[in-house]
Amino acid sequence: MMPVFKSSRRDFSFGPWKLTAARTHIMKSAEAERLAEELHMPCVPEMMFGDNILRIQHESLFGIEFNATDALKCVNNSQGMVKVACAEEWQESRSDPEHSKEVVKPYDWTYTTDYKGTLLGDLVKLKVSPTTEHIDTEKLKAREQIMFFEEVLLFEDELHDHGVSSLSVKIADKRYMLREYTSRESKISSLMHVPPPLFTDPNEIAQYLPVKETVCEKLEFPEDLHPELAAAPEST
């Protein structure tokens, strides 16, 4: 018998801040089709967790949230379609009349997104500004007590057996609030020396991929917020 999936929600409060991690079921097909239509995409990822959320929110209601729908809004839905090595052979094998040569509306079927989170708040929001500071990954490896840690999967797709596209969010209560986006990319021909099992492990394969783009930003508290109310969370 298959184990029954149970939705979960975890809240962690400290000072004026509240961290929320919610994990629920995969989006139903009817909802997925409706979302794809709204986003002008042929389809959304196979495993779309539309109600999964990771949120950091101040009692004044400003903060940042990560969710799958907003992440897909950053996917190129009009161009940039990647071709796999066997694309031409696949087309030739289906040249008979019963298979159309027309390709669906071009979109990035790898679901590559530069999503950096959704800022919350109506009256006040976190101020985003460029910074030269980077997230110290070595510091993150330090053995110290962590009061709160969560990882939430937003979506995943096996790309028609041509790889894996996965977007997840992790949070730990560290001593700063920086936002860093890094894009890494390499042709498979340049990775022949890398053991194949590492290809689907983001933490392992990253060291073999050259950096294409890095964006570092500092999330600062609203200027009219009293210092004692800010009590900055330690998060990355």
Short mmCIF file of C-alpha atoms in Angstrom, two decimals:
data_model
loop_
_atom_site.label_atom_id
_atom_site.label_comp_id
_atom_site.label_asym_id
_atom_site.label_seq_id
_atom_site.Cartn_x
_atom_site.Cartn_y
_atom_site.Cartn_z
CA MET A 1 0.00 0.00 0.00
CA MET A 2 1.28 3.44 -0.96
CA PRO A 3 1.91 5.77 1.99
CA VAL A 4 -0.69 8.52 2.35
CA PHE A 5 0.67 12.00 1.79
CA LYS A 6 -0.19 14.44 4.54
CA SER A 7 -0.13 18.18 4.06
CA SER A 8 1.95 20.01 6.61
CA ARG A 9 2.39 23.55 7.83
CA ARG A 10 5.08 24.73 10.19
CA ASP A 11 5.28 28.16 11.82
CA PHE A 12 8.19 29.53 13.78
CA SER A 13 7.90 32.90 15.53
CA PHE A 14 10.65 34.99 17.04
CA GLY A 15 10.25 38.60 18.05
CA PRO A 16 8.08 40.41 15.48
CA TRP A 17 8.90 37.85 12.77
CA LYS A 18 7.10 34.70 11.66
CA LEU A 19 8.47 32.00 9.36
CA THR A 20 5.95 29.77 7.60
CA ALA A 21 6.59 26.63 5.57
CA ALA A 22 3.59 24.90 3.96
CA ARG A 23 3.75 21.68 1.94
CA THR A 24 0.68 20.33 0.19
CA HIS A 25 -0.43 18.06 -2.65
CA ILE A 26 0.49 18.32 -6.32
CA MET A 27 -1.86 20.65 -8.19
CA LYS A 28 -4.80 18.85 -9.79
CA SER A 29 -4.82 18.56 -13.58
CA ALA A 30 -7.76 20.93 -14.07
CA GLU A 31 -6.06 23.59 -11.94
CA ALA A 32 -2.75 23.04 -13.76
CA GLU A 33 -4.41 23.48 -17.16
CA ARG A 34 -6.11 26.66 -15.99
CA LEU A 35 -2.83 28.05 -14.65
CA ALA A 36 -1.00 27.19 -17.91
CA GLU A 37 -3.65 29.12 -19.83
CA GLU A 38 -3.31 32.13 -17.52
CA LEU A 39 0.48 32.10 -17.95
CA HIS A 40 0.19 31.58 -21.74
CA MET A 41 2.22 28.37 -21.57
CA PRO A 42 1.40 25.01 -23.21
CA CYS A 43 1.75 23.31 -19.83
CA VAL A 44 3.17 23.74 -16.36
CA PRO A 45 5.67 21.35 -14.70
CA GLU A 46 4.43 17.80 -14.13
CA MET A 47 4.78 18.16 -10.37
CA MET A 48 3.38 21.59 -9.61
CA PHE A 49 2.97 22.39 -5.93
CA GLY A 50 0.77 25.44 -6.27
CA ASP A 51 0.00 25.80 -2.57
CA ASN A 52 3.52 25.18 -1.25
CA ILE A 53 4.84 28.33 0.39
CA LEU A 54 7.88 29.53 2.26
CA ARG A 55 7.27 32.92 3.87
CA ILE A 56 9.16 35.32 6.14
CA GLN A 57 6.81 38.02 7.41
CA HIS A 58 7.04 40.85 9.92
CA GLU A 59 4.10 41.70 12.17
CA SER A 60 3.81 44.93 10.15
CA LEU A 61 2.94 42.58 7.23
CA PHE A 62 6.00 43.25 5.04
CA GLY A 63 8.32 40.39 4.17
CA ILE A 64 9.14 37.96 1.39
CA GLU A 65 7.43 34.81 0.12
CA PHE A 66 8.35 32.05 -2.30
CA ASN A 67 5.63 30.28 -4.28
CA ALA A 68 5.46 28.23 -7.49
CA THR A 69 3.03 30.41 -9.46
CA ASP A 70 5.11 33.57 -9.16
CA ALA A 71 8.23 31.54 -10.00
CA LEU A 72 6.64 30.37 -13.29
CA LYS A 73 5.74 33.96 -14.17
CA CYS A 74 9.49 34.54 -14.59
CA VAL A 75 9.83 31.71 -17.13
CA ASN A 76 10.19 32.84 -20.75
CA ASN A 77 6.85 31.87 -22.31
CA SER A 78 7.53 33.18 -25.82
CA GLN A 79 11.01 32.09 -26.92
CA GLY A 80 14.26 30.41 -25.91
CA MET A 81 13.04 26.86 -26.46
CA VAL A 82 15.97 24.48 -25.91
CA LYS A 83 16.55 21.69 -28.42
CA VAL A 84 17.89 18.36 -27.22
CA ALA A 85 20.40 16.38 -29.24
CA CYS A 86 17.83 13.96 -30.66
CA ALA A 87 15.33 16.65 -31.77
CA GLU A 88 16.05 16.39 -35.52
CA GLU A 89 15.99 12.58 -35.51
CA TRP A 90 12.70 12.67 -33.61
CA GLN A 91 11.20 15.02 -36.22
CA GLU A 92 12.36 12.86 -39.14
CA SER A 93 10.89 9.72 -37.56
CA ARG A 94 7.51 11.45 -37.46
CA SER A 95 7.47 12.82 -40.99
CA ASP A 96 4.40 10.82 -41.99
CA PRO A 97 1.06 12.65 -42.40
CA GLU A 98 -0.34 11.40 -39.11
CA HIS A 99 2.25 13.44 -37.19
CA SER A 100 2.32 17.19 -37.55
CA LYS A 101 5.64 18.99 -37.96
CA GLU A 102 4.24 22.02 -36.23
CA VAL A 103 5.83 22.80 -32.91
CA VAL A 104 3.72 24.15 -30.09
CA LYS A 105 4.05 27.82 -29.22
CA PRO A 106 7.74 28.30 -28.27
CA TYR A 107 8.48 28.57 -24.58
CA ASP A 108 11.26 27.57 -22.23
CA TRP A 109 10.22 23.98 -21.55
CA THR A 110 13.09 23.62 -19.05
CA TYR A 111 11.22 26.10 -16.81
CA THR A 112 14.37 28.10 -16.12
CA THR A 113 13.43 31.00 -13.86
CA ASP A 114 15.28 33.90 -12.25
CA TYR A 115 12.65 34.14 -9.51
CA LYS A 116 14.02 35.73 -6.36
CA GLY A 117 10.89 35.74 -4.22
CA THR A 118 7.77 37.87 -3.93
CA LEU A 119 7.89 40.94 -1.71
CA LEU A 120 4.94 41.25 0.69
CA GLY A 121 3.23 44.31 2.09
CA ASP A 122 0.85 47.01 0.92
CA LEU A 123 1.87 50.08 2.93
CA VAL A 124 5.52 49.15 3.48
CA LYS A 125 7.86 46.69 1.77
CA LEU A 126 11.42 45.53 2.14
CA LYS A 127 13.77 47.82 0.23
CA VAL A 128 15.88 45.99 -2.36
CA SER A 129 19.29 47.45 -3.18
CA PRO A 130 22.38 46.08 -5.01
CA THR A 131 25.26 44.97 -2.81
CA THR A 132 28.74 43.55 -3.19
CA GLU A 133 28.17 41.29 -0.21
CA HIS A 134 27.81 37.61 -0.96
CA ILE A 135 26.22 34.82 1.01
CA ASP A 136 29.06 33.13 2.85
CA THR A 137 28.44 29.48 1.97
CA GLU A 138 31.31 28.36 4.19
CA LYS A 139 29.68 30.06 7.15
CA LEU A 140 26.49 28.19 6.37
CA LYS A 141 28.40 24.92 6.77
CA ALA A 142 29.52 25.83 10.29
CA ARG A 143 28.22 23.53 13.00
CA GLU A 144 25.98 25.67 15.14
CA GLN A 145 22.53 25.39 16.59
CA ILE A 146 19.80 26.03 14.05
CA MET A 147 16.41 26.83 15.51
CA PHE A 148 14.54 26.55 12.23
CA PHE A 149 15.30 24.80 8.94
CA GLU A 150 12.93 23.96 6.13
CA GLU A 151 13.07 23.00 2.46
CA VAL A 152 9.98 23.43 0.31
CA LEU A 153 9.66 22.04 -3.22
CA LEU A 154 7.79 24.39 -5.58
CA PHE A 155 7.86 22.38 -8.80
CA GLU A 156 9.64 19.56 -10.59
CA ASP A 157 9.58 18.13 -14.11
CA GLU A 158 11.52 15.27 -15.75
CA LEU A 159 11.60 17.14 -19.09
CA HIS A 160 10.37 14.18 -21.13
CA ASP A 161 13.28 12.04 -19.88
CA HIS A 162 15.85 14.66 -20.99
CA GLY A 163 16.89 15.71 -17.50
CA VAL A 164 15.27 17.21 -14.45
CA SER A 165 14.05 20.71 -13.70
CA SER A 166 13.43 21.37 -10.04
CA LEU A 167 12.84 24.48 -7.96
CA SER A 168 13.00 24.36 -4.18
CA VAL A 169 13.58 26.88 -1.42
CA LYS A 170 15.61 26.41 1.76
CA ILE A 171 15.72 28.57 4.85
CA ALA A 172 17.80 28.52 8.02
CA ASP A 173 17.90 31.08 10.83
CA LYS A 174 21.23 32.76 10.12
CA ARG A 175 22.43 36.30 10.98
CA TYR A 176 21.69 38.30 7.86
CA MET A 177 19.17 38.90 5.13
CA LEU A 178 20.82 38.80 1.72
CA ARG A 179 19.37 37.65 -1.56
CA GLU A 180 21.73 36.12 -4.09
CA TYR A 181 20.81 34.77 -7.52
CA THR A 182 23.38 32.77 -9.48
CA SER A 183 22.95 31.27 -12.93
CA ARG A 184 25.30 28.45 -13.96
CA GLU A 185 25.33 26.70 -17.31
CA SER A 186 27.46 24.30 -19.35
CA LYS A 187 27.17 22.15 -22.44
CA ILE A 188 26.98 18.47 -21.68
CA SER A 189 30.04 17.91 -23.87
CA SER A 190 32.08 19.87 -21.31
CA LEU A 191 30.90 17.63 -18.48
CA MET A 192 31.99 14.24 -19.77
CA HIS A 193 34.37 13.91 -16.80
CA VAL A 194 31.57 14.37 -14.29
CA PRO A 195 29.89 11.22 -12.90
CA PRO A 196 26.30 11.11 -14.32
CA PRO A 197 24.66 10.63 -10.89
CA LEU A 198 25.78 14.15 -9.98
CA PHE A 199 23.82 15.72 -12.84
CA THR A 200 20.56 15.71 -10.87
CA ASP A 201 22.08 16.90 -7.59
CA PRO A 202 22.21 20.74 -7.63
CA ASN A 203 24.58 20.90 -4.67
CA GLU A 204 27.12 18.60 -6.35
CA ILE A 205 26.89 19.62 -10.01
CA ALA A 206 27.17 23.36 -9.24
CA GLN A 207 30.94 23.15 -8.72
CA TYR A 208 31.39 21.96 -12.33
CA LEU A 209 29.25 24.67 -13.96
CA PRO A 210 30.71 28.07 -14.90
CA VAL A 211 28.81 31.09 -13.56
CA LYS A 212 26.84 33.01 -16.20
CA GLU A 213 25.28 35.63 -13.96
CA THR A 214 25.28 36.65 -10.30
CA VAL A 215 22.94 39.18 -8.71
CA CYS A 216 23.43 40.10 -5.05
CA GLU A 217 20.87 42.21 -3.25
CA LYS A 218 20.36 43.39 0.30
CA LEU A 219 16.83 43.35 1.71
CA GLU A 220 16.60 46.36 3.99
CA PHE A 221 13.83 47.26 6.40
CA PRO A 222 11.48 50.18 5.64
CA GLU A 223 12.97 53.49 6.77
CA ASP A 224 9.97 54.41 8.94
CA LEU A 225 10.17 51.18 10.92
CA HIS A 226 11.39 51.53 14.49
CA PRO A 227 14.74 49.71 14.99
CA GLU A 228 13.43 47.73 17.95
CA LEU A 229 10.64 46.34 15.77
CA ALA A 230 12.93 45.15 13.00
CA ALA A 231 14.92 42.59 15.00
CA ALA A 232 16.39 41.24 11.76
CA PRO A 233 15.93 37.52 11.10
CA GLU A 234 18.98 35.47 10.21
CA SER A 235 18.02 34.07 6.86
CA THR A 236 19.42 33.31 3.44
#
